[in-house]
Amino acid sequence: MSGAWRAIPSAPEPGARICLEAEMTGPVHGCDLGGFPVLLVRSAGGLRAYVNACPHQHLPLDWRSSGILSPDGVSLRCSNHDARFDAATGEGTGGYGAGCALIQVPIEIRGGEVIVGGV
Ligand code: FES
């Protein structure tokens, strides 16, 4: 995982609380940490966090719909123009996602809270 998320001006400090794990009522959960958009994804590869900005036009992947995870939990499909990404790694796999990737944010679970990792 790269540290690209830290280059975003609104990036939170490691240890910042994202949400309670119990607040995830579905496999995809968008959060805003003081202007830093986070997309939590519980997929076949486990729980991941990405900056919620599609590399195509920097729109939130779940802008038009939260139903962006494939039924088998393997692939994310941006709700705007159908860019596709590997849900476990963020690597682009098709459409406007080809050749690019989502920016992953490290996370940890502590006491039922999802927090920014790297502490
Ligand atoms: S903004 Fe995601 S495919 Fe266009």
PDB file of N, CA and C in Angstrom, residues 60-116:
ATOM      1  N   PRO A  60     -17.269  10.751  -5.889  1.00  0.00           N
ATOM      2  CA  PRO A  60     -17.405   9.594  -4.996  1.00  0.00           C
ATOM      3  C   PRO A  60     -17.908   8.376  -5.778  1.00  0.00           C
ATOM      4  N   LEU A  61     -17.318   7.239  -5.519  1.00  0.00           N
ATOM      5  CA  LEU A  61     -17.729   6.040  -6.258  1.00  0.00           C
ATOM      6  C   LEU A  61     -19.201   5.725  -6.028  1.00  0.00           C
ATOM      7  N   ASP A  62     -19.722   6.031  -4.850  1.00  0.00           N
ATOM      8  CA  ASP A  62     -21.111   5.709  -4.517  1.00  0.00           C
ATOM      9  C   ASP A  62     -22.025   6.927  -4.684  1.00  0.00           C
ATOM     10  N   TRP A  63     -21.639   7.862  -5.542  1.00  0.00           N
ATOM     11  CA  TRP A  63     -22.407   9.102  -5.733  1.00  0.00           C
ATOM     12  C   TRP A  63     -23.850   8.813  -6.150  1.00  0.00           C
ATOM     13  N   ARG A  64     -24.024   7.904  -7.083  1.00  0.00           N
ATOM     14  CA  ARG A  64     -25.364   7.617  -7.625  1.00  0.00           C
ATOM     15  C   ARG A  64     -26.027   6.418  -6.971  1.00  0.00           C
ATOM     16  N   SER A  65     -25.227   5.569  -6.331  1.00  0.00           N
ATOM     17  CA  SER A  65     -25.788   4.361  -5.719  1.00  0.00           C
ATOM     18  C   SER A  65     -24.755   3.756  -4.785  1.00  0.00           C
ATOM     19  N   SER A  66     -25.233   3.173  -3.688  1.00  0.00           N
ATOM     20  CA  SER A  66     -24.310   2.465  -2.801  1.00  0.00           C
ATOM     21  C   SER A  66     -24.126   1.012  -3.245  1.00  0.00           C
ATOM     22  N   GLY A  67     -24.869   0.594  -4.224  1.00  0.00           N
ATOM     23  CA  GLY A  67     -24.768  -0.783  -4.706  1.00  0.00           C
ATOM     24  C   GLY A  67     -23.632  -0.954  -5.677  1.00  0.00           C
ATOM     25  N   ILE A  68     -22.417  -0.728  -5.233  1.00  0.00           N
ATOM     26  CA  ILE A  68     -21.274  -0.732  -6.149  1.00  0.00           C
ATOM     27  C   ILE A  68     -20.389  -1.966  -6.011  1.00  0.00           C
ATOM     28  N   LEU A  69     -20.692  -2.836  -5.047  1.00  0.00           N
ATOM     29  CA  LEU A  69     -19.900  -4.062  -4.873  1.00  0.00           C
ATOM     30  C   LEU A  69     -20.611  -5.205  -5.596  1.00  0.00           C
ATOM     31  N   SER A  70     -19.851  -5.953  -6.375  1.00  0.00           N
ATOM     32  CA  SER A  70     -20.445  -7.070  -7.109  1.00  0.00           C
ATOM     33  C   SER A  70     -21.001  -8.102  -6.128  1.00  0.00           C
ATOM     34  N   PRO A  71     -21.979  -8.883  -6.539  1.00  0.00           N
ATOM     35  CA  PRO A  71     -22.580  -9.877  -5.637  1.00  0.00           C
ATOM     36  C   PRO A  71     -21.566 -10.857  -5.047  1.00  0.00           C
ATOM     37  N   ASP A  72     -20.493 -11.141  -5.781  1.00  0.00           N
ATOM     38  CA  ASP A  72     -19.487 -12.073  -5.242  1.00  0.00           C
ATOM     39  C   ASP A  72     -18.444 -11.367  -4.385  1.00  0.00           C
ATOM     40  N   GLY A  73     -18.574 -10.043  -4.203  1.00  0.00           N
ATOM     41  CA  GLY A  73     -17.684  -9.305  -3.318  1.00  0.00           C
ATOM     42  C   GLY A  73     -16.287  -9.100  -3.854  1.00  0.00           C
ATOM     43  N   VAL A  74     -16.099  -9.252  -5.132  1.00  0.00           N
ATOM     44  CA  VAL A  74     -14.758  -9.191  -5.715  1.00  0.00           C
ATOM     45  C   VAL A  74     -14.471  -7.861  -6.398  1.00  0.00           C
ATOM     46  N   SER A  75     -15.504  -7.211  -6.916  1.00  0.00           N
ATOM     47  CA  SER A  75     -15.285  -6.061  -7.789  1.00  0.00           C
ATOM     48  C   SER A  75     -16.131  -4.862  -7.364  1.00  0.00           C
ATOM     49  N   LEU A  76     -15.532  -3.680  -7.481  1.00  0.00           N
ATOM     50  CA  LEU A  76     -16.263  -2.430  -7.280  1.00  0.00           C
ATOM     51  C   LEU A  76     -16.530  -1.805  -8.634  1.00  0.00           C
ATOM     52  N   ARG A  77     -17.716  -1.245  -8.797  1.00  0.00           N
ATOM     53  CA  ARG A  77     -18.068  -0.570 -10.047  1.00  0.00           C
ATOM     54  C   ARG A  77     -18.520   0.835  -9.694  1.00  0.00           C
ATOM     55  N   CYS A  78     -17.772   1.838 -10.139  1.00  0.00           N
ATOM     56  CA  CYS A  78     -18.135   3.219  -9.845  1.00  0.00           C
ATOM     57  C   CYS A  78     -19.543   3.488 -10.363  1.00  0.00           C
ATOM     58  N   SER A  79     -20.350   4.126  -9.527  1.00  0.00           N
ATOM     59  CA  SER A  79     -21.754   4.351  -9.888  1.00  0.00           C
ATOM     60  C   SER A  79     -21.919   5.463 -10.924  1.00  0.00           C
ATOM     61  N   ASN A  80     -20.840   6.160 -11.251  1.00  0.00           N
ATOM     62  CA  ASN A  80     -20.957   7.284 -12.187  1.00  0.00           C
ATOM     63  C   ASN A  80     -20.824   6.859 -13.646  1.00  0.00           C
ATOM     64  N   HIS A  81     -19.695   6.243 -13.991  1.00  0.00           N
ATOM     65  CA  HIS A  81     -19.468   5.874 -15.391  1.00  0.00           C
ATOM     66  C   HIS A  81     -18.898   4.468 -15.518  1.00  0.00           C
ATOM     67  N   ASP A  82     -19.106   3.645 -14.482  1.00  0.00           N
ATOM     68  CA  ASP A  82     -18.815   2.202 -14.532  1.00  0.00           C
ATOM     69  C   ASP A  82     -17.335   1.813 -14.532  1.00  0.00           C
ATOM     70  N   ALA A  83     -16.442   2.662 -14.047  1.00  0.00           N
ATOM     71  CA  ALA A  83     -15.060   2.213 -13.860  1.00  0.00           C
ATOM     72  C   ALA A  83     -15.079   1.033 -12.894  1.00  0.00           C
ATOM     73  N   ARG A  84     -14.218   0.055 -13.146  1.00  0.00           N
ATOM     74  CA  ARG A  84     -14.212  -1.141 -12.308  1.00  0.00           C
ATOM     75  C   ARG A  84     -12.854  -1.317 -11.623  1.00  0.00           C
ATOM     76  N   PHE A  85     -12.922  -1.812 -10.380  1.00  0.00           N
ATOM     77  CA  PHE A  85     -11.730  -1.955  -9.546  1.00  0.00           C
ATOM     78  C   PHE A  85     -11.809  -3.269  -8.768  1.00  0.00           C
ATOM     79  N   ASP A  86     -10.640  -3.816  -8.485  1.00  0.00           N
ATOM     80  CA  ASP A  86     -10.565  -4.969  -7.588  1.00  0.00           C
ATOM     81  C   ASP A  86     -10.892  -4.475  -6.180  1.00  0.00           C
ATOM     82  N   ALA A  87     -11.890  -5.070  -5.556  1.00  0.00           N
ATOM     83  CA  ALA A  87     -12.340  -4.580  -4.248  1.00  0.00           C
ATOM     84  C   ALA A  87     -11.293  -4.790  -3.159  1.00  0.00           C
ATOM     85  N   ALA A  88     -10.424  -5.768  -3.319  1.00  0.00           N
ATOM     86  CA  ALA A  88      -9.434  -6.077  -2.286  1.00  0.00           C
ATOM     87  C   ALA A  88      -8.158  -5.260  -2.409  1.00  0.00           C
ATOM     88  N   THR A  89      -7.869  -4.767  -3.625  1.00  0.00           N
ATOM     89  CA  THR A  89      -6.605  -4.046  -3.816  1.00  0.00           C
ATOM     90  C   THR A  89      -6.796  -2.617  -4.322  1.00  0.00           C
ATOM     91  N   GLY A  90      -7.948  -2.338  -4.919  1.00  0.00           N
ATOM     92  CA  GLY A  90      -8.197  -1.023  -5.511  1.00  0.00           C
ATOM     93  C   GLY A  90      -7.656  -0.880  -6.918  1.00  0.00           C
ATOM     94  N   GLU A  91      -6.982  -1.899  -7.429  1.00  0.00           N
ATOM     95  CA  GLU A  91      -6.430  -1.810  -8.791  1.00  0.00           C
ATOM     96  C   GLU A  91      -7.554  -1.750  -9.814  1.00  0.00           C
ATOM     97  N   GLY A  92      -7.399  -0.894 -10.805  1.00  0.00           N
ATOM     98  CA  GLY A  92      -8.378  -0.789 -11.860  1.00  0.00           C
ATOM     99  C   GLY A  92      -8.415  -2.060 -12.690  1.00  0.00           C
ATOM    100  N   THR A  93      -9.626  -2.488 -13.029  1.00  0.00           N
ATOM    101  CA  THR A  93      -9.762  -3.733 -13.787  1.00  0.00           C
ATOM    102  C   THR A  93     -10.537  -3.554 -15.089  1.00  0.00           C
ATOM    103  N   GLY A  94     -11.166  -2.391 -15.295  1.00  0.00           N
ATOM    104  CA  GLY A  94     -11.905  -2.231 -16.536  1.00  0.00           C
ATOM    105  C   GLY A  94     -12.543  -0.872 -16.653  1.00  0.00           C
ATOM    106  N   GLY A  95     -13.008  -0.590 -17.855  1.00  0.00           N
ATOM    107  CA  GLY A  95     -13.644   0.699 -18.113  1.00  0.00           C
ATOM    108  C   GLY A  95     -12.689   1.839 -17.794  1.00  0.00           C
ATOM    109  N   TYR A  96     -13.208   2.929 -17.240  1.00  0.00           N
ATOM    110  CA  TYR A  96     -12.355   4.070 -16.894  1.00  0.00           C
ATOM    111  C   TYR A  96     -11.390   3.750 -15.747  1.00  0.00           C
ATOM    112  N   GLY A  97     -11.529   2.589 -15.144  1.00  0.00           N
ATOM    113  CA  GLY A  97     -10.599   2.173 -14.091  1.00  0.00           C
ATOM    114  C   GLY A  97      -9.326   1.549 -14.632  1.00  0.00           C
ATOM    115  N   ALA A  98      -9.337   1.163 -15.890  1.00  0.00           N
ATOM    116  CA  ALA A  98      -8.165   0.505 -16.470  1.00  0.00           C
ATOM    117  C   ALA A  98      -6.938   1.409 -16.390  1.00  0.00           C
ATOM    118  N   GLY A  99      -5.854   0.867 -15.898  1.00  0.00           N
ATOM    119  CA  GLY A  99      -4.597   1.606 -15.838  1.00  0.00           C
ATOM    120  C   GLY A  99      -4.464   2.545 -14.659  1.00  0.00           C
ATOM    121  N   CYS A 100      -5.423   2.558 -13.766  1.00  0.00           N
ATOM    122  CA  CYS A 100      -5.312   3.409 -12.579  1.00  0.00           C
ATOM    123  C   CYS A 100      -5.773   2.614 -11.355  1.00  0.00           C
ATOM    124  N   ALA A 101      -5.870   3.270 -10.238  1.00  0.00           N
ATOM    125  CA  ALA A 101      -6.218   2.551  -9.009  1.00  0.00           C
ATOM    126  C   ALA A 101      -6.837   3.501  -8.004  1.00  0.00           C
ATOM    127  N   LEU A 102      -7.619   2.924  -7.117  1.00  0.00           N
ATOM    128  CA  LEU A 102      -8.122   3.686  -5.977  1.00  0.00           C
ATOM    129  C   LEU A 102      -6.985   3.864  -4.986  1.00  0.00           C
ATOM    130  N   ILE A 103      -7.063   4.928  -4.200  1.00  0.00           N
ATOM    131  CA  ILE A 103      -6.044   5.180  -3.183  1.00  0.00           C
ATOM    132  C   ILE A 103      -6.494   4.514  -1.892  1.00  0.00           C
ATOM    133  N   GLN A 104      -5.712   3.542  -1.452  1.00  0.00           N
ATOM    134  CA  GLN A 104      -6.072   2.804  -0.237  1.00  0.00           C
ATOM    135  C   GLN A 104      -5.623   3.555   1.008  1.00  0.00           C
ATOM    136  N   VAL A 105      -6.426   3.450   2.052  1.00  0.00           N
ATOM    137  CA  VAL A 105      -6.129   4.066   3.347  1.00  0.00           C
ATOM    138  C   VAL A 105      -5.942   2.923   4.348  1.00  0.00           C
ATOM    139  N   PRO A 106      -4.861   2.915   5.106  1.00  0.00           N
ATOM    140  CA  PRO A 106      -4.675   1.828   6.071  1.00  0.00           C
ATOM    141  C   PRO A 106      -5.686   1.955   7.208  1.00  0.00           C
ATOM    142  N   ILE A 107      -6.204   0.840   7.648  1.00  0.00           N
ATOM    143  CA  ILE A 107      -7.163   0.868   8.761  1.00  0.00           C
ATOM    144  C   ILE A 107      -6.821  -0.209   9.773  1.00  0.00           C
ATOM    145  N   GLU A 108      -7.341   0.001  10.969  1.00  0.00           N
ATOM    146  CA  GLU A 108      -7.263  -0.995  12.038  1.00  0.00           C
ATOM    147  C   GLU A 108      -8.615  -0.997  12.737  1.00  0.00           C
ATOM    148  N   ILE A 109      -8.922  -2.108  13.370  1.00  0.00           N
ATOM    149  CA  ILE A 109     -10.131  -2.205  14.185  1.00  0.00           C
ATOM    150  C   ILE A 109      -9.662  -2.262  15.639  1.00  0.00           C
ATOM    151  N   ARG A 110     -10.162  -1.319  16.425  1.00  0.00           N
ATOM    152  CA  ARG A 110      -9.807  -1.301  17.850  1.00  0.00           C
ATOM    153  C   ARG A 110     -11.054  -1.049  18.666  1.00  0.00           C
ATOM    154  N   GLY A 111     -11.373  -1.992  19.538  1.00  0.00           N
ATOM    155  CA  GLY A 111     -12.522  -1.812  20.415  1.00  0.00           C
ATOM    156  C   GLY A 111     -13.811  -1.532  19.656  1.00  0.00           C
ATOM    157  N   GLY A 112     -13.969  -2.163  18.510  1.00  0.00           N
ATOM    158  CA  GLY A 112     -15.182  -1.983  17.711  1.00  0.00           C
ATOM    159  C   GLY A 112     -15.170  -0.750  16.841  1.00  0.00           C
ATOM    160  N   GLU A 113     -14.105   0.028  16.876  1.00  0.00           N
ATOM    161  CA  GLU A 113     -14.002   1.211  16.040  1.00  0.00           C
ATOM    162  C   GLU A 113     -13.052   0.958  14.877  1.00  0.00           C
ATOM    163  N   VAL A 114     -13.414   1.498  13.720  1.00  0.00           N
ATOM    164  CA  VAL A 114     -12.518   1.471  12.570  1.00  0.00           C
ATOM    165  C   VAL A 114     -11.722   2.770  12.624  1.00  0.00           C
ATOM    166  N   ILE A 115     -10.431   2.652  12.667  1.00  0.00           N
ATOM    167  CA  ILE A 115      -9.578   3.846  12.755  1.00  0.00           C
ATOM    168  C   ILE A 115      -8.544   3.837  11.634  1.00  0.00           C
ATOM    169  N   VAL A 116      -8.023   5.013  11.345  1.00  0.00           N
ATOM    170  CA  VAL A 116      -6.946   5.134  10.367  1.00  0.00           C
ATOM    171  C   VAL A 116      -5.711   4.466  10.964  1.00  0.00           C
TER     172      VAL A 116
END
